[in-house]
Amino acid sequence: MRINAKNKLGLIFFPAFDWAISPTHPEREERLLYTKDQILEEGILDIEGIEEYNPIVASKEDVERTHICVPDIDSIVTMPHLISAGGAIKAGELVMEGEVDKAFAIIRPPGHHAFHVVHGARGFCTINNEAIMVEHLRQKYGSDLKIAFVDTDAHHADGTQNIYYNDPNVLHISLHQDGRTLYPGTGFVEDLGGPGAYGRTINLPLPPNTTDEGLLYALDNLILPILDDFKPDLLINAAGQDNHYSDPLTNMNISAQGYAELNAKLDPDLAILQGGYSIESALPYVNVGIILAMAGLDYSQIKEPDYHPAIKEQSPKITATIKRDVKRLLRAWENKDEVDIRKKFNCKEYYTTKRNIYYDTANITENQEVKIKICADCAGLMIIDSIAHPSAVGKIRAIIIPHNSCNQCSKLGDQEYERAKVGSKFKIVYLQDKKKDKLLSSK
Amino acid sequence: MKLGIDIGGTHTDGILIEKQEILKTTKINTNHNKLSETILTSCQNLIADIERERIDSIVLSTTLATNLITEGNYPKTGLILIPGPGLNPAYYSYSPYTEIISGSIDHRGREVKELNLQEIEDKISKLLKKGVKQLGICGKFSNRNPKQELQVKRLIEKNYPQIEITLGHHLSGSLNYPRRVATTYLNSIIQKGYKEFIREIKEGLDRMVFKKEIYILKADGGTMPLKESTKVPIETINSGPAASIMGILSLNKLRGTTIGLDIGGTTTDISLFIEGVPLFNPKGIEINDYRTLIRGLFSQSIACGGDSLVQINEGSIQLGPIRKGVAACLGGPAPTPTDALVILGLSKIGDKMLAKESLEPLALELNLSLTEFAEEVIDRFCKKIRLKIEEILKKLNSQAVYTINELLSSKEIEADNLVVIGGPAKALADRLSTELGLAYQLPRESKVANAIGASLAQITQKCTLYADTSQGYYQIPEFELRKQVNTDFNLDQAKEVVKKELKKRVNSEALIEIINAQSFNLIRGFNTVGEIIEVTAQIKPGLERAIHNE
Ligand SMILES: [Zn+2]
Ligand SMILES: [Zn+2]
């Protein structure tokens, strides 16, 4: 009479039925209502080995060791964000403590569009739940933990990529609808990471109308081989569900079966919900599919009511494009350690770059100038100058000392902080020392 | 005057109450082969010399439904399942006579795939050829839309009017398909045996010229009319623990959070009260390894009672889980905690010499004096119960919540006090109270607590209204009610409707309370196209009045 899960699965299901970004926003109370109904009706919570847990509330320290909130955390972050991030942390801790084999955090709002420096909400995300979780775990269990993200949301996971762009212990793989056709418009094959972690950022843009076939091809031929090589201690699936064929915001053709099969093969330690706004036709079925796959149970009979086999058909042109890019990325992965960084980044002591970041939710444009020290002994000190338009704050500077910082970079970081505080060039100066786990601010 | 009869595993207790006084009690052995006779004898003992007109009500609490399920000798019972896509139905095809039919309803109660009538006819005639005489019909999301279950029912009724049918959506308005299937199956299994039993009782009581309505105790500590219970006999499972909990309630004034302990021979049953209101089992009762949607009072058993076997296992004392018989001091075959109580002078029953003889070899094995050993046994007993209570509270305190408000405001449940009933209650109460650090109450009439609980229980009922105003309807599956509404229909109106419909069906003055009320705006595009409303109302278990117990 009992259904026994093969893997012990912790479920942090927190639909936040009393919170919305705004009444008609996709990120509203109703988003996980039908998912809740489906989970309850399928009797998922009675399965032996599937255990439900409440989220914790993430602390201010958890946020500040991950982000630099401008002007400060209290002006940016509210309780629903802290609970969503706390749901991710709870999931991570359950797995690290061995209380469960795997955990799935079905939480909202999502996090993967939130960058290292935060001026507001973008892509419905304010703070990066999964990065906050990872930073929490690295503080607790050691920064040498090797982490791998596989982000399967239809949108490029530009936020998570940004946070780990120069972090050699974190591999970030994003599969998403081609940025030329969808927000945020980034995430191309050439984007392979910063000088301190070159090759640890992998982007596979998928053409619009890619089906399960293309997704699973990329999994078998790119993602799994890379993961085999990288050998992460913790594998996280940022499980966005907006590449479903019924999603109103995107143009992809993935089915619940495809999601479930991806999860069964990928076999992640953690899955964290991202986007997905086909709240009636996709989310109930996709989430149940992921839960069953993670628990090691039969998911073969999960199907959307309007599913028909033609959804799986993929045009040969799409297949060819994916095959070509998979090949390129595999080569890049294999050669990543032979690359001459100074030559590649066309610099000597510092690599500098500029970028604009658009916050669609908050309607802000941010200009950033990033400077990364090329260091043979660590990932290198990073300095970000940032100004948002419109902004009440003005220009800020963030100095970031990496987890594996060498003494020289640490010392340099402290000096840069003291120097930048003097004068009026920056309204606020921040020093985020990942190694010492502290955030200082001139404010 | 109120009559309460509790048919337990070993004994059947009867009680006659007038106002707040106990007039008469009776205790006889339960004859499992002739339960109706046991009831009638108990009745006769109580009211032989009383005019029938003075009896206002009779409430029975019976283990029949429970026994029919736990004995496992099931009649051939078919299950027609309409699962649609989802979990593999092999996981919950509980009957060896299960047929899966096509058709499906989605989470908003929309028909996604129609039934195939020819397929159904074929599958039913196949089942009947195998000798199936009753059928349970259960569809996924049938509580949101019972259309397909009803269609199958009509088809069977037309062709095979002799077949007994149970419909899933009649049994509960809650979501959980595997549980709905189990509940449907078990109800189908016991229906025939239960009806037979009710017929016998009716006949017997008619001979005794009762005119008043007879009630039966349900798992939720409330009652329902005997006749109504034949449709949903599954509601009467676990009425034993429910009677005990209602007994505790009737014998005490409860304040704060109370732990109820009913110490029996083989097990101790643990219940919980908050400000004098018994807690419910959150998801539904579990019986014979089947998980159901039947709402029951919260009760957890630990295999540790007055007659549990005491033995030494790898140098330490082990209590239970088995019971070999009555305590050694009463001529039983093996040492028990009761014998330890006798040695310590906490209990005076039986022959102390027999208790001593049974415990002495064990004490020697551990190099302890007899008294020291007896102390150890009782310590172990109390500790076991404390650990179980802690586990229960931990679990209750970590129940999942789905709103930010609940997450931030939920208070931890902490025990404030203790009520102990059952055979060894008096002997153990002091020790338990010390171990748990809680003050205790020891009701005077605790030996017939179950019968008292049954006699004073009142009608209970729970139902859920689900409205989808964009589809233009609301429904209450428990009452087979579906009505059209327009998009103005709102949460407040929904609450009024539920209260009204519930009141209509239970001829009672009892207080109706709303235990869950939620509404969600349905946004499509940037427009609100309607609302999803869910309201659950109940008449909670309660007592007309407590017993004088000073
Ligand atoms: Zn997305
Ligand atoms: Zn360095």
PDB file of N, CA, C and O in Angstrom, chain B residues 28-49:
ATOM      1  N   ILE B  28     -19.383  -5.919  29.910  1.00  0.00           N
ATOM      2  CA  ILE B  28     -19.498  -7.335  29.568  1.00  0.00           C
ATOM      3  C   ILE B  28     -18.429  -7.686  28.540  1.00  0.00           C
ATOM      4  O   ILE B  28     -17.799  -6.789  27.967  1.00  0.00           O
ATOM      5  N   ASN B  29     -18.215  -8.979  28.351  1.00  0.00           N
ATOM      6  CA  ASN B  29     -17.240  -9.384  27.343  1.00  0.00           C
ATOM      7  C   ASN B  29     -17.824  -9.178  25.943  1.00  0.00           C
ATOM      8  O   ASN B  29     -19.007  -9.398  25.721  1.00  0.00           O
ATOM      9  N   THR B  30     -16.949  -8.778  25.012  1.00  0.00           N
ATOM     10  CA  THR B  30     -17.396  -8.599  23.627  1.00  0.00           C
ATOM     11  C   THR B  30     -17.406  -9.947  22.920  1.00  0.00           C
ATOM     12  O   THR B  30     -16.418 -10.681  22.981  1.00  0.00           O
ATOM     13  N   ASN B  31     -18.528 -10.266  22.313  1.00  0.00           N
ATOM     14  CA  ASN B  31     -18.590 -11.478  21.506  1.00  0.00           C
ATOM     15  C   ASN B  31     -18.482 -11.077  20.030  1.00  0.00           C
ATOM     16  O   ASN B  31     -19.437 -10.594  19.437  1.00  0.00           O
ATOM     17  N   HIS B  32     -17.296 -11.275  19.480  1.00  0.00           N
ATOM     18  CA  HIS B  32     -17.047 -10.764  18.136  1.00  0.00           C
ATOM     19  C   HIS B  32     -17.884 -11.442  17.055  1.00  0.00           C
ATOM     20  O   HIS B  32     -18.109 -10.875  16.008  1.00  0.00           O
ATOM     21  N   ASN B  33     -18.304 -12.661  17.330  1.00  0.00           N
ATOM     22  CA  ASN B  33     -19.123 -13.347  16.332  1.00  0.00           C
ATOM     23  C   ASN B  33     -20.565 -12.855  16.351  1.00  0.00           C
ATOM     24  O   ASN B  33     -21.323 -13.076  15.417  1.00  0.00           O
ATOM     25  N   LYS B  34     -20.923 -12.219  17.447  1.00  0.00           N
ATOM     26  CA  LYS B  34     -22.321 -11.801  17.581  1.00  0.00           C
ATOM     27  C   LYS B  34     -22.327 -10.409  18.208  1.00  0.00           C
ATOM     28  O   LYS B  34     -22.780 -10.223  19.332  1.00  0.00           O
ATOM     29  N   LEU B  35     -21.836  -9.450  17.465  1.00  0.00           N
ATOM     30  CA  LEU B  35     -21.720  -8.097  18.024  1.00  0.00           C
ATOM     31  C   LEU B  35     -23.080  -7.516  18.380  1.00  0.00           C
ATOM     32  O   LEU B  35     -23.247  -6.839  19.394  1.00  0.00           O
ATOM     33  N   SER B  36     -24.077  -7.825  17.557  1.00  0.00           N
ATOM     34  CA  SER B  36     -25.392  -7.238  17.808  1.00  0.00           C
ATOM     35  C   SER B  36     -25.955  -7.749  19.139  1.00  0.00           C
ATOM     36  O   SER B  36     -26.573  -7.002  19.892  1.00  0.00           O
ATOM     37  N   GLU B  37     -25.659  -9.002  19.430  1.00  0.00           N
ATOM     38  CA  GLU B  37     -26.124  -9.563  20.700  1.00  0.00           C
ATOM     39  C   GLU B  37     -25.440  -8.864  21.876  1.00  0.00           C
ATOM     40  O   GLU B  37     -26.065  -8.560  22.890  1.00  0.00           O
ATOM     41  N   THR B  38     -24.137  -8.626  21.708  1.00  0.00           N
ATOM     42  CA  THR B  38     -23.387  -7.924  22.757  1.00  0.00           C
ATOM     43  C   THR B  38     -24.028  -6.568  23.048  1.00  0.00           C
ATOM     44  O   THR B  38     -24.238  -6.201  24.208  1.00  0.00           O
ATOM     45  N   ILE B  39     -24.374  -5.860  22.001  1.00  0.00           N
ATOM     46  CA  ILE B  39     -24.986  -4.539  22.176  1.00  0.00           C
ATOM     47  C   ILE B  39     -26.324  -4.649  22.907  1.00  0.00           C
ATOM     48  O   ILE B  39     -26.606  -3.881  23.841  1.00  0.00           O
ATOM     49  N   LEU B  40     -27.107  -5.624  22.484  1.00  0.00           N
ATOM     50  CA  LEU B  40     -28.441  -5.744  23.087  1.00  0.00           C
ATOM     51  C   LEU B  40     -28.340  -6.107  24.571  1.00  0.00           C
ATOM     52  O   LEU B  40     -29.062  -5.550  25.402  1.00  0.00           O
ATOM     53  N   THR B  41     -27.414  -7.017  24.893  1.00  0.00           N
ATOM     54  CA  THR B  41     -27.238  -7.388  26.301  1.00  0.00           C
ATOM     55  C   THR B  41     -26.848  -6.163  27.118  1.00  0.00           C
ATOM     56  O   THR B  41     -27.379  -5.908  28.201  1.00  0.00           O
ATOM     57  N   SER B  42     -25.884  -5.420  26.577  1.00  0.00           N
ATOM     58  CA  SER B  42     -25.425  -4.223  27.272  1.00  0.00           C
ATOM     59  C   SER B  42     -26.592  -3.265  27.513  1.00  0.00           C
ATOM     60  O   SER B  42     -26.775  -2.730  28.621  1.00  0.00           O
ATOM     61  N   CYS B  43     -27.407  -3.074  26.504  1.00  0.00           N
ATOM     62  CA  CYS B  43     -28.586  -2.214  26.599  1.00  0.00           C
ATOM     63  C   CYS B  43     -29.531  -2.696  27.698  1.00  0.00           C
ATOM     64  O   CYS B  43     -29.990  -1.914  28.529  1.00  0.00           O
ATOM     65  N   GLN B  44     -29.803  -3.988  27.653  1.00  0.00           N
ATOM     66  CA  GLN B  44     -30.747  -4.549  28.628  1.00  0.00           C
ATOM     67  C   GLN B  44     -30.246  -4.325  30.053  1.00  0.00           C
ATOM     68  O   GLN B  44     -31.009  -3.963  30.939  1.00  0.00           O
ATOM     69  N   ASN B  45     -28.918  -4.547  30.246  1.00  0.00           N
ATOM     70  CA  ASN B  45     -28.353  -4.341  31.575  1.00  0.00           C
ATOM     71  C   ASN B  45     -28.616  -2.927  32.079  1.00  0.00           C
ATOM     72  O   ASN B  45     -28.838  -2.707  33.269  1.00  0.00           O
ATOM     73  N   LEU B  46     -28.604  -1.989  31.178  1.00  0.00           N
ATOM     74  CA  LEU B  46     -28.710  -0.586  31.592  1.00  0.00           C
ATOM     75  C   LEU B  46     -30.156  -0.136  31.802  1.00  0.00           C
ATOM     76  O   LEU B  46     -30.431   0.661  32.689  1.00  0.00           O
ATOM     77  N   ILE B  47     -31.067  -0.636  30.985  1.00  0.00           N
ATOM     78  CA  ILE B  47     -32.395  -0.020  31.013  1.00  0.00           C
ATOM     79  C   ILE B  47     -33.519  -1.010  31.287  1.00  0.00           C
ATOM     80  O   ILE B  47     -34.687  -0.733  31.008  1.00  0.00           O
ATOM     81  N   ALA B  48     -33.136  -2.173  31.856  1.00  0.00           N
ATOM     82  CA  ALA B  48     -34.152  -3.184  32.146  1.00  0.00           C
ATOM     83  C   ALA B  48     -35.329  -2.582  32.906  1.00  0.00           C
ATOM     84  O   ALA B  48     -36.496  -2.850  32.606  1.00  0.00           O
ATOM     85  N   ASP B  49     -35.031  -1.712  33.898  1.00  0.00           N
ATOM     86  CA  ASP B  49     -36.104  -1.200  34.754  1.00  0.00           C
ATOM     87  C   ASP B  49     -36.412   0.263  34.487  1.00  0.00           C
ATOM     88  O   ASP B  49     -36.832   0.997  35.369  1.00  0.00           O
TER      89      ASP B  49
END
